[in-house]
XYZ file of C-alpha atoms in Angstrom:
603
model
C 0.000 0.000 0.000
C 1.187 3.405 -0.807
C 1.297 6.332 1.350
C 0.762 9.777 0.555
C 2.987 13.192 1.129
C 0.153 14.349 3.385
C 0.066 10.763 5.051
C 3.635 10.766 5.796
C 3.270 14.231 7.284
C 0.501 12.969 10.034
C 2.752 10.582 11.314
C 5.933 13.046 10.789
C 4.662 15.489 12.660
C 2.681 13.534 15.237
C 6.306 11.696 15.780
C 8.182 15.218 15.871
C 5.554 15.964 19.146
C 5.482 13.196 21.109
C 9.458 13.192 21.314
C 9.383 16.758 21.865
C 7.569 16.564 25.087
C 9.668 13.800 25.858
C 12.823 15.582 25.860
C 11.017 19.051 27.484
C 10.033 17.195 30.378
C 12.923 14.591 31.162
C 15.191 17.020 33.081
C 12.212 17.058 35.616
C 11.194 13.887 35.167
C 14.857 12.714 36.120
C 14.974 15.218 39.171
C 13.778 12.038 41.738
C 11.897 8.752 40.985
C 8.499 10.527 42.552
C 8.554 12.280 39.991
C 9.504 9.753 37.701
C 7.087 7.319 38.562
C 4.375 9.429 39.772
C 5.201 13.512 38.750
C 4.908 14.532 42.373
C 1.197 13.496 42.956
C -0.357 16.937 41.095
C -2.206 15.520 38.374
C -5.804 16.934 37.814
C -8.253 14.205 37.502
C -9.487 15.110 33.851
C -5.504 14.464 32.538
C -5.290 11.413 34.339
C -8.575 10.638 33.154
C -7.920 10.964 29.616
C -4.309 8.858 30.560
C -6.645 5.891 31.002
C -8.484 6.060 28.624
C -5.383 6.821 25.596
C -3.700 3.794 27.816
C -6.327 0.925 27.109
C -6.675 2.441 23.736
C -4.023 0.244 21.968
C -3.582 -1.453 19.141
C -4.181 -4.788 20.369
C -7.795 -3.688 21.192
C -9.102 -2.943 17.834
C -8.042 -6.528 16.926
C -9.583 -7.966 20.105
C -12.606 -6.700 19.424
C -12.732 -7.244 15.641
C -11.252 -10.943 16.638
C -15.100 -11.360 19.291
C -17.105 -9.513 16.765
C -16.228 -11.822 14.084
C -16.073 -14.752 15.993
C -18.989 -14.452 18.452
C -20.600 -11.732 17.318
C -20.884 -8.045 19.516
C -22.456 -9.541 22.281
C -19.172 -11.746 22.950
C -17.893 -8.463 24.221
C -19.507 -9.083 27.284
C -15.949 -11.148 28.581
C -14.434 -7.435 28.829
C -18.048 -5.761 29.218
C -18.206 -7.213 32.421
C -15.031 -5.299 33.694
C -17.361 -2.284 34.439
C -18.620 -3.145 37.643
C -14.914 -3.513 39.484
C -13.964 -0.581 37.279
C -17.095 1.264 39.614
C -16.201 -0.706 42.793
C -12.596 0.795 42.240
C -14.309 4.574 41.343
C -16.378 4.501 44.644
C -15.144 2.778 47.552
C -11.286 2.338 46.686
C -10.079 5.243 44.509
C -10.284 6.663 47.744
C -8.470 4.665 50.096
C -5.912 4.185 47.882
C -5.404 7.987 47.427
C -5.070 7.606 51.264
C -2.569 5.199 51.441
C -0.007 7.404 49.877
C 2.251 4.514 48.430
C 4.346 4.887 45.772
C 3.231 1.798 43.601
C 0.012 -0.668 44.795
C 2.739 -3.041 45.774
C 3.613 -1.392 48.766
C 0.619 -1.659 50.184
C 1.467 -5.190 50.999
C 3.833 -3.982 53.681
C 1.496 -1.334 54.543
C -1.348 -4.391 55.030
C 0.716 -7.331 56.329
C 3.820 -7.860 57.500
C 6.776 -9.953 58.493
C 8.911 -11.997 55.768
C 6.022 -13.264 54.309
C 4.963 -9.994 53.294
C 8.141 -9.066 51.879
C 8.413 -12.123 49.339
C 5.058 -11.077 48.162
C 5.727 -7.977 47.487
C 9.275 -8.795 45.680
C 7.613 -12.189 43.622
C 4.920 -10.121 42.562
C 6.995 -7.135 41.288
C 8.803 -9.521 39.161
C 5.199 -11.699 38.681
C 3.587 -8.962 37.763
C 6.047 -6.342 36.522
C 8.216 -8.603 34.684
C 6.206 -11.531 33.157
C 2.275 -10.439 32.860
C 3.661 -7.344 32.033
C 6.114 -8.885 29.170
C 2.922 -10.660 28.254
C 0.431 -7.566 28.084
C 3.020 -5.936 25.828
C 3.843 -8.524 23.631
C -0.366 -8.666 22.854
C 0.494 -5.150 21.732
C 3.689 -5.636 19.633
C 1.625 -8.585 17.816
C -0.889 -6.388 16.660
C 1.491 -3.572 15.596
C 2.979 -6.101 13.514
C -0.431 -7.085 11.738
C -1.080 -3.728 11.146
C 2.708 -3.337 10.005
C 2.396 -6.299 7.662
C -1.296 -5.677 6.295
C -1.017 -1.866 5.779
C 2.089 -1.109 5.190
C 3.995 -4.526 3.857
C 6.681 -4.736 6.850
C 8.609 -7.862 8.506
C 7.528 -8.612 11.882
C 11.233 -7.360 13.004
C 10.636 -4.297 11.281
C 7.842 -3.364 12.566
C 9.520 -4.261 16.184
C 12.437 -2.394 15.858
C 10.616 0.532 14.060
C 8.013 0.979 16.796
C 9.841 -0.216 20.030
C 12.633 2.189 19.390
C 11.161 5.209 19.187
C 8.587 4.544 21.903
C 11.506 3.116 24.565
C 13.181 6.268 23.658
C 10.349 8.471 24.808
C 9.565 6.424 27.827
C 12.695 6.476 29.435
C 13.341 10.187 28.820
C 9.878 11.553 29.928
C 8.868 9.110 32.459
C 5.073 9.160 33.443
C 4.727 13.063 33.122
C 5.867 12.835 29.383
C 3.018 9.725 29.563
C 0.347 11.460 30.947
C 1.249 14.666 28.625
C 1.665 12.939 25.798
C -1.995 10.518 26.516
C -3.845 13.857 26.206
C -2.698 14.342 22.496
C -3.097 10.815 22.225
C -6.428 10.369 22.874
C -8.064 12.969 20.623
C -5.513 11.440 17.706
C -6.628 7.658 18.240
C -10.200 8.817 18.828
C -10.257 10.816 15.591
C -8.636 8.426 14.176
C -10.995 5.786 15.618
C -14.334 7.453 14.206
C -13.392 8.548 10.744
C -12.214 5.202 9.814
C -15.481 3.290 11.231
C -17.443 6.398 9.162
C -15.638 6.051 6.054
C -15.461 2.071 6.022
C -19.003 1.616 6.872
C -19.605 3.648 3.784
C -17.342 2.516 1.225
C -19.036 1.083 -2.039
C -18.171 -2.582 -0.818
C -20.165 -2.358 2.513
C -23.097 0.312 0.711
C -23.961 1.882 4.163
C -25.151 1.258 7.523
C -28.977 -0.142 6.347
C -27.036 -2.373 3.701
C -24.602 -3.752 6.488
C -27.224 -4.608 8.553
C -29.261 -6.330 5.993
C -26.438 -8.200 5.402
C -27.062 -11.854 6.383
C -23.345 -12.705 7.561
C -23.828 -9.059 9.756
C -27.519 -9.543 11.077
C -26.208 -12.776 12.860
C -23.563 -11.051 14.656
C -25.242 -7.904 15.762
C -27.053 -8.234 18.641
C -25.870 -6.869 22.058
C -26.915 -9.715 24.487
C -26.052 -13.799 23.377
C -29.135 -15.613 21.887
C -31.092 -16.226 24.604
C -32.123 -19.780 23.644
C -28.911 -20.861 23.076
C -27.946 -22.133 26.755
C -23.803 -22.025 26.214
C -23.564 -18.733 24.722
C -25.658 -17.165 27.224
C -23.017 -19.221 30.437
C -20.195 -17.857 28.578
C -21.112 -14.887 27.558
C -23.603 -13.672 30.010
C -24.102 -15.353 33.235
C -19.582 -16.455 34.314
C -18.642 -12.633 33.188
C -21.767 -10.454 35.129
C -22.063 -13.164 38.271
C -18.339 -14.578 38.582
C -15.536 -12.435 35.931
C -15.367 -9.495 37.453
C -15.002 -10.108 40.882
C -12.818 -13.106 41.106
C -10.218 -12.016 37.970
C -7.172 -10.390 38.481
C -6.713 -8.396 34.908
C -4.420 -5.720 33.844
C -6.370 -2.535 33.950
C -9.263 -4.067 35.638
C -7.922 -5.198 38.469
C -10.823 -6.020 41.680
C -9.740 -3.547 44.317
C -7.953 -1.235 41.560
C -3.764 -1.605 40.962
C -2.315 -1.732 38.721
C -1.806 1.072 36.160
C -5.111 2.570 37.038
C -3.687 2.631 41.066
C -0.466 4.299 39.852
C -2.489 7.352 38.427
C -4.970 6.797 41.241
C -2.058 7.610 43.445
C -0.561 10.480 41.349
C -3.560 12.531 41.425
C -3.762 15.567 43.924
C -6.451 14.513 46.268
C -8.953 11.849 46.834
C -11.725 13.473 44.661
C -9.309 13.768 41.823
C -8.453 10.289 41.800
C -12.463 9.348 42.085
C -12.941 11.696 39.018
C -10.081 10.556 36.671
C -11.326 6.762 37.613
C -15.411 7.409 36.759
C -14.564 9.564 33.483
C -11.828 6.605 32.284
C -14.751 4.486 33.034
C -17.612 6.192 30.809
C -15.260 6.613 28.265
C -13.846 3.002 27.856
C -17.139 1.081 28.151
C -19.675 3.568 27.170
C -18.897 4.910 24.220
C -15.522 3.942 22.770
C -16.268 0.396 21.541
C -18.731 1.376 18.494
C -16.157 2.347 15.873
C -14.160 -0.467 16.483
C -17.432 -2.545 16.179
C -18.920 -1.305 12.897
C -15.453 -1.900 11.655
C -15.459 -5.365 13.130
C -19.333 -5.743 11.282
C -18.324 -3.961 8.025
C -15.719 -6.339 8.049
C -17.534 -9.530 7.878
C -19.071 -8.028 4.374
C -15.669 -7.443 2.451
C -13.730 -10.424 4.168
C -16.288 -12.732 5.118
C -13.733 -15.477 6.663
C -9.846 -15.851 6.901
C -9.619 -17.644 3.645
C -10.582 -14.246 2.038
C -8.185 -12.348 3.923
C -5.352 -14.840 2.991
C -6.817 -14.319 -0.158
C -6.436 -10.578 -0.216
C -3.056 -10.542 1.982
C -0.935 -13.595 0.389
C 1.967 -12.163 1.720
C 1.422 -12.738 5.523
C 2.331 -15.371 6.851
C -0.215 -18.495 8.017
C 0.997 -18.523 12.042
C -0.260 -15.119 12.064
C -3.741 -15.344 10.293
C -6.740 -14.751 11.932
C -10.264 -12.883 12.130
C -8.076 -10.171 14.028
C -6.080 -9.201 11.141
C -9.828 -8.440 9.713
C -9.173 -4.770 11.373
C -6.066 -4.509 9.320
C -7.213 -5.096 6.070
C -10.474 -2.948 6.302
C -7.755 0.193 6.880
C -6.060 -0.307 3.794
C -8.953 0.743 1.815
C -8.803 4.595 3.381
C -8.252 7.481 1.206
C -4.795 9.391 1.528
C -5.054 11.722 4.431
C -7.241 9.899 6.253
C -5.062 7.145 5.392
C -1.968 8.831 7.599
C -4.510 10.007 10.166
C -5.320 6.564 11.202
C -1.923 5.292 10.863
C -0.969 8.126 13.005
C -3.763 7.006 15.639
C -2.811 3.600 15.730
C 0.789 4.793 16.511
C -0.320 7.392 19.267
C -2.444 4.004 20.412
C 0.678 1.622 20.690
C 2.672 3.789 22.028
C 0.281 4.962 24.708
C 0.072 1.716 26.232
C 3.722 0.339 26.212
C 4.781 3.510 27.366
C 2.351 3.343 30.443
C 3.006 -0.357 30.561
C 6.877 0.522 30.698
C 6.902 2.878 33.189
C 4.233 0.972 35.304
C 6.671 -2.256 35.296
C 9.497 -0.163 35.901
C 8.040 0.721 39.123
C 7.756 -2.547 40.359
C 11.424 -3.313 39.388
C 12.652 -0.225 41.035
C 10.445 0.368 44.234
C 9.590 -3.481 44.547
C 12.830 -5.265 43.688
C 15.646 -2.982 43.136
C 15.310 -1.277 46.176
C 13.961 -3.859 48.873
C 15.905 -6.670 47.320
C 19.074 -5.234 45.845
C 19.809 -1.623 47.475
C 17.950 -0.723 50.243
C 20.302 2.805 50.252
C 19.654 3.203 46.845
C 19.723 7.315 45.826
C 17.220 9.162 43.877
C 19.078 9.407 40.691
C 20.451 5.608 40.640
C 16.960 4.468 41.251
C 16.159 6.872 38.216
C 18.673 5.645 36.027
C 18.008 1.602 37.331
C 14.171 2.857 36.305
C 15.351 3.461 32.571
C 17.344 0.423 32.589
C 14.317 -2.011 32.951
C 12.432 0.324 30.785
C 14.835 -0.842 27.608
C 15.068 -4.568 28.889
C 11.558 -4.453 29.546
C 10.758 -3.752 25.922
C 13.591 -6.238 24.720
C 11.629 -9.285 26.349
C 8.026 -8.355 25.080
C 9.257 -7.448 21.416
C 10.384 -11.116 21.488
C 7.847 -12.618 22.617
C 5.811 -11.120 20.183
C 7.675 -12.729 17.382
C 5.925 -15.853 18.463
C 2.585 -15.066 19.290
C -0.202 -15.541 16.826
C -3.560 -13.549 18.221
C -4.886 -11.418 20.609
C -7.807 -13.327 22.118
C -5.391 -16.060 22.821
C -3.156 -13.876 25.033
C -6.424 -12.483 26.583
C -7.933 -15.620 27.776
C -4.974 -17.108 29.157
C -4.078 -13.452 31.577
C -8.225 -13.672 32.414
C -7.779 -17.482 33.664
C -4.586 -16.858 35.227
C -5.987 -14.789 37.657
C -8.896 -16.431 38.675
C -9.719 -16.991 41.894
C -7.898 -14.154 43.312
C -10.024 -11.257 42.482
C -12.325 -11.921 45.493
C -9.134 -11.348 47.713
C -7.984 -7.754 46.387
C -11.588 -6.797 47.252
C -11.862 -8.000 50.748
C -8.473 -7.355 51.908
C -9.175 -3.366 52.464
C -12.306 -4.468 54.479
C -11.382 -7.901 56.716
C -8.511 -7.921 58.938
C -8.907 -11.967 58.692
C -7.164 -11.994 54.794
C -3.406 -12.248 55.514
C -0.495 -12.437 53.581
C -0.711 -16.355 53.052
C -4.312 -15.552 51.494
C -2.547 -14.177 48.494
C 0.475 -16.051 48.076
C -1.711 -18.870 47.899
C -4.465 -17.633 45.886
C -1.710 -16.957 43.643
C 0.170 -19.976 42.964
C -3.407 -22.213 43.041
C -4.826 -20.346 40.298
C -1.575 -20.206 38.012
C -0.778 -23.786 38.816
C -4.680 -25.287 37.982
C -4.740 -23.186 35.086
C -1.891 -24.998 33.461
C -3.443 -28.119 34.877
C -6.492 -27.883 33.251
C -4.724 -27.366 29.923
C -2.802 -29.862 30.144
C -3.117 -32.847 27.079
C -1.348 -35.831 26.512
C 0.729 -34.376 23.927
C 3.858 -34.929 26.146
C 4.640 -34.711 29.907
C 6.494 -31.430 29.667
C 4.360 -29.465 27.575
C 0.718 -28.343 27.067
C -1.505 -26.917 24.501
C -2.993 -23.406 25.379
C -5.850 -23.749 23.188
C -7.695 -26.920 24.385
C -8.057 -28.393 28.052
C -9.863 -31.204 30.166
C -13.023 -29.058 30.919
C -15.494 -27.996 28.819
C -14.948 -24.170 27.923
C -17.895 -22.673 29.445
C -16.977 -25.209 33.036
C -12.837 -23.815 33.390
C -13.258 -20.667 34.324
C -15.643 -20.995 37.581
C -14.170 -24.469 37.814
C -10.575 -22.554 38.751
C -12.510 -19.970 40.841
C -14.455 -22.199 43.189
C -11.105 -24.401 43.586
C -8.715 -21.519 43.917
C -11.151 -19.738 46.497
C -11.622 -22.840 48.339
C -7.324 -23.148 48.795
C -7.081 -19.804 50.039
C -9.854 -19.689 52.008
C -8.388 -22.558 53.657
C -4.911 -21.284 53.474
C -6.170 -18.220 55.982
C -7.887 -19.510 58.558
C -4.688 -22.082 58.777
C -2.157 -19.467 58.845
C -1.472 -17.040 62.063
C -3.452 -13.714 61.476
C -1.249 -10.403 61.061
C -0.104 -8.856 64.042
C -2.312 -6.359 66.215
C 0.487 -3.844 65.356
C 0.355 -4.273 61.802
C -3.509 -4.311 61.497
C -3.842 -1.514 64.221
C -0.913 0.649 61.728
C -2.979 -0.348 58.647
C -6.506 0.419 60.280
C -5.238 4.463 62.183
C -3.822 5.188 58.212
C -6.405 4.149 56.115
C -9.893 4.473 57.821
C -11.278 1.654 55.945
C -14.573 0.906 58.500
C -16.975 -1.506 58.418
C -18.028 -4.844 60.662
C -14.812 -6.499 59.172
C -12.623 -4.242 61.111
C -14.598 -4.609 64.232
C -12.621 -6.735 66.336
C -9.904 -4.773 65.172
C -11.258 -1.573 66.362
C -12.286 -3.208 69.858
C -9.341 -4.741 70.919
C -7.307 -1.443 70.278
C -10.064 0.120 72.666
C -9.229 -2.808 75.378
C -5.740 -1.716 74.772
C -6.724 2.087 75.621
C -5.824 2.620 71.821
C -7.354 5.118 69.878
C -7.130 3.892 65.735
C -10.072 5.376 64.766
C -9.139 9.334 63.729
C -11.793 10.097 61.726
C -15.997 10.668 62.004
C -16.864 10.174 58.486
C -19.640 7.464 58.069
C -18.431 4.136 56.744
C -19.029 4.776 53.091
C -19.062 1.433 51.617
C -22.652 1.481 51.430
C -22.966 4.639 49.668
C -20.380 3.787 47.109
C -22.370 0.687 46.103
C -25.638 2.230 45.751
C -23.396 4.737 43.156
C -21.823 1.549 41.547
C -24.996 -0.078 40.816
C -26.410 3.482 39.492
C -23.040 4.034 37.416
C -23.663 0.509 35.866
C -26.829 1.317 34.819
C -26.165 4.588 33.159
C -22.987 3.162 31.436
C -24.340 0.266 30.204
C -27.418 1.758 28.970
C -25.275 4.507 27.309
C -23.370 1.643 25.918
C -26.922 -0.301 24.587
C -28.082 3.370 23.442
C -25.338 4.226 21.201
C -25.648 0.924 19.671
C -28.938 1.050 19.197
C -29.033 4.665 17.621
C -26.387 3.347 15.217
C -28.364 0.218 14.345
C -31.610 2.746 13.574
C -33.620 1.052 15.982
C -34.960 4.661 17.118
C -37.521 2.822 20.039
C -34.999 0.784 21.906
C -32.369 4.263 21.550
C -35.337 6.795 23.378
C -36.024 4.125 26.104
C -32.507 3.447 26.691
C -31.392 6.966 26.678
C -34.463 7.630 29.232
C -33.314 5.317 31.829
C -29.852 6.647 31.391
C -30.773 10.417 31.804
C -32.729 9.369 34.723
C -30.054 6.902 36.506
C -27.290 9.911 35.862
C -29.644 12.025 37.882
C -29.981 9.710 40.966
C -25.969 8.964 40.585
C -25.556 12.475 40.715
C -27.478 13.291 44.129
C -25.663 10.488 45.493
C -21.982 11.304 44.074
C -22.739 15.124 46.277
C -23.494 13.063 49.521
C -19.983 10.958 49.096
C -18.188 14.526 48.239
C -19.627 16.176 51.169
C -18.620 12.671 53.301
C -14.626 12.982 51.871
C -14.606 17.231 52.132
């Protein structure tokens, strides 16, 4: 495919920018690693907000969602869908007490929790767990789809396209730090999103595809378009429906929608300049990413199916790729090849600004770990600001290094996304509880972890050899793995607790005076520091757990019916759009009134 002048000058000048602000702000972004890893704690909750939001919009989610469209149709979304509700938990009842616990990364609050040496391995394993491996992982799901979009549009070799797009981005991470992220994520975001819409306009349009009423009169599109599973059809509804909304969300531990919050959405939960601004940034990133931002990637996904109606035609089209790396994801690909010039560059341009959001928030996020987690705790405990700086850039190159090679062998995106999602299961129920039971210890998690990662494996285990397995098929029926690992791993740690000493009164009393978290769980707590003629409880604000909930369950419904809305307005089903656009109007107003009365409680 062959670019234009004015294409080359999108990504020219959109290049020319995003190093610029890289190089303006790395002298202060080298001053100390606070500011490095978290620019002092000043961010305003709209800039963080927007950071989300350009974060999660990477190039491995276009193909994701193409990749479900395709395959199960839009209502298969509902495996990522279902991330809403701890996204909400994590807006209303932890954005705050994380804000509170004024650590640097959400590791440390494992020291801040529990204590002794078990609390110490688990906060070293799991920088390098987490930091390290899923974090190698996440990025590498990323690299393989900037390499089908490297291949499709633009004819590269997967090493090309590595080298091309790892370079520059490592470059700007470890200059800028997360400042140059989060400044660079607000030009981002209006690039990818403009980027976003006038391909899924154009595309839907094109002579091929005739329109939206011709798509959706399309037999191979009608099949695929509906926003809930079929109803009758028992399996879809399990899979799609019933393990994601009643089990997913809750028991998962997934990057970016982590139970609890952590992650990448803590460390900008913990950079912003109060408690409100971290609630804001956290319920705007929210809106955004479920809401609304889906639908041009879906009629892409939908218009699609009309011009490449399986892989065959895309091989078909595309000779030149090669088979390990076929797939309904490289659908996305191929529909952007048939833009005009201009619009052509713009969308390149927006699928750079989306790749390089993420691995440069996914750099920085894992270098944290490495250098707070590891470096420090493990390695030099006297380490000084500007060797923990220059350690930070460090693992930012070798960082990229590992994921760019994994990458090389990967094939799709849904692959990578199922295994992370089963990985964690189990443990989910933990990173919610722990803030609110002084019971969960240490032991709770180191357990919870290894069960779930070791009966994952298990389960996918075949007889294809004693030392290796095959990722893609297992003992279980699909629909049965998932709550199969859940209800095991929950049963271990369960188990695991109440056999294990509790934490120390010091260590829970510490944890309890700091963070204010309230609530019958901390009850014993709070009584035998009375007994003791300790005072731990320092502030009069209600316990606002209940509160929060009542504004998760109203944030659900006016996201997901903003979410149904949209779709339906697209589809032309005018009806369904009033009704749904009713109920959200009215469910904003209620989340509104009750959004005041949790301000007024944190003021």
């Amino acid at each position: 495919m062959e670019l234009s002048t004015l294409d080359y000058s999108f990504i020219i000048v959109f290049f020319s920018i995003v190093l610029g602000i890289g190089i303006y702000v790395s002298k202060k972004s080298g001053k100390n690693s606070s500011e490095f890893f978290l620019s002092g704690r000043t961010m305003p909750w709209w800039l963080l907000g927007l950071s989300m939001v350009a974060t999660t919009f990477s190039t491995d989610t276009p193909n994701l969602v193409t990749d479900i469209v395709r395959s199960s149709g839009v209502s298969g979304n509902w495996s990522w869908w279902c991330y809403l509700i701890t996204g909400l938990l994590t807006v209303f009842v932890y954005a705050k007490l994380w804000r509170k616990s004024n650590v640097k990364t959400d590791l440390e609050f494992y020291e801040l929790r529990y204590g002794g040496k078990p609390a110490s391995f688990l906060r070293k394993f799991r920088a390098v767990y987490l930091g390290v491996l899923f974090n190698v992982i996440t990025m590498a799901a990323v690299t393989l789809a900037a390499i089908k979009i490297g291949g499709i549009m633009l004819g590269l070799e997967p090493l090309e396209t590595v080298i091309g797009a790892g370079l520059i981005t490592v470059i700007f991470s470890a200059l800028g730090g997360f400042k140059g992220v989060v400044y660079t994520d607000f030009l981002l975001f209006f690039v990818a999103m403009s980027g976003a819409i006038g391909a899924a306009y154009y595309l839907v349009n094109i002579p091929e595809v005739g329109g939206i009423q011709a798509m959706m009169a399309n037999e191979l599109v009608t099949s695929k378009i509906d926003i809930l599973p079929d109803l009758s059809d028992s399996k879809a509804v399990i899979m799609l429906l019933v393990i994601p909304l009643a089990v997913q969300w809750w028991s998962s531990w997934y990057p970016g929608g982590e139970p609890g919050g952590g992650g990448y959405i803590a460390q900008r939960m913990l950079a912003a300049k109060n408690e409100n601004h971290a609630i804001g940034a956290t319920f705007f990133f929210n809106i955004m990413h479920y809401a609304l931002r889906p639908w041009p990637w879906i009629l892409v996904a939908l218009a699609s199916l009309v011009v490449y109606p399986d892989i065959a035609s895309i091989h078909e089209a595309f000779p030149n790729v090669a088979e390990s790396k076929l797939g309904h994801d490289l659908a996305y690909s191929a529909m952007l090849t048939k833009l005009p010039s201009g619009l052509l560059g713009l969308v390149l341009a927006s699928l750079i600004a989306a790749y390089m959001s993420t691995i440069s928030t996914q750099l920085n996020w894992g270098s944290s770990y490495i250098v707070f987690d590891f470096y420090k705790q493990q390695i030099n405990p006297d380490a000084t600001e500007k060797q923990m700086v220059a350690v930070g850039r460090l693992s930012t190159v070798l960082l990229m290094v590992l994921s760019a090679i994994l990458a090389l062998a990967l094939e799709n995106a849904f692959q990578v996304f199922e295994l992370l999602v089963t990985f964690g299961a189990g443990t989910g129920l933990i990173f919610i509880l722990r803030w609110f039971w002084w019971r969960i210890n240490s032991w709770s998690e180191i357990t919870a972890m290894f069960a779930s990662g070791i009966i994952s494996i298990l389960l996918k285990a075949t007889a294809i050899g004693p030392f290796f397995f095959d990722p893609t098929t297992g003992i279980l029926p699909d629909w049965a793995e998932y709550p199969f690992v859940v209800v095991i791993t929950t049963a271990i740690w369960l188990a695991a607790t109440f056999m294990t000493q509790p934490e120390s009164k010091e260590v829970l009393q510490s944890f309890y005076k700091k963070i204010q978290p309230g609530g019958p769980g901390w009850a014993k707590v709070v009584r035998d520091a009375k007994d003791e003629n300790k005072d731990i409880v320092v502030s009069n604000e209600k316990w606002s757990v209940p509160q929060g909930i009542t504004a998760m369950l109203l944030g659900c419904v006016l996201i997901y019916t903003i979410m149904f809305a949209t779709g339906y307005w697209i589809y032309g089903r005018t009806t369904s759009a009033l009704i749904l656009t009713g109920i959200a109007a009215v469910s904003g107003f209620l989340l509104v009134k009750a959004w005041n009365r949790m301000k007024d409680n944190l003021l």
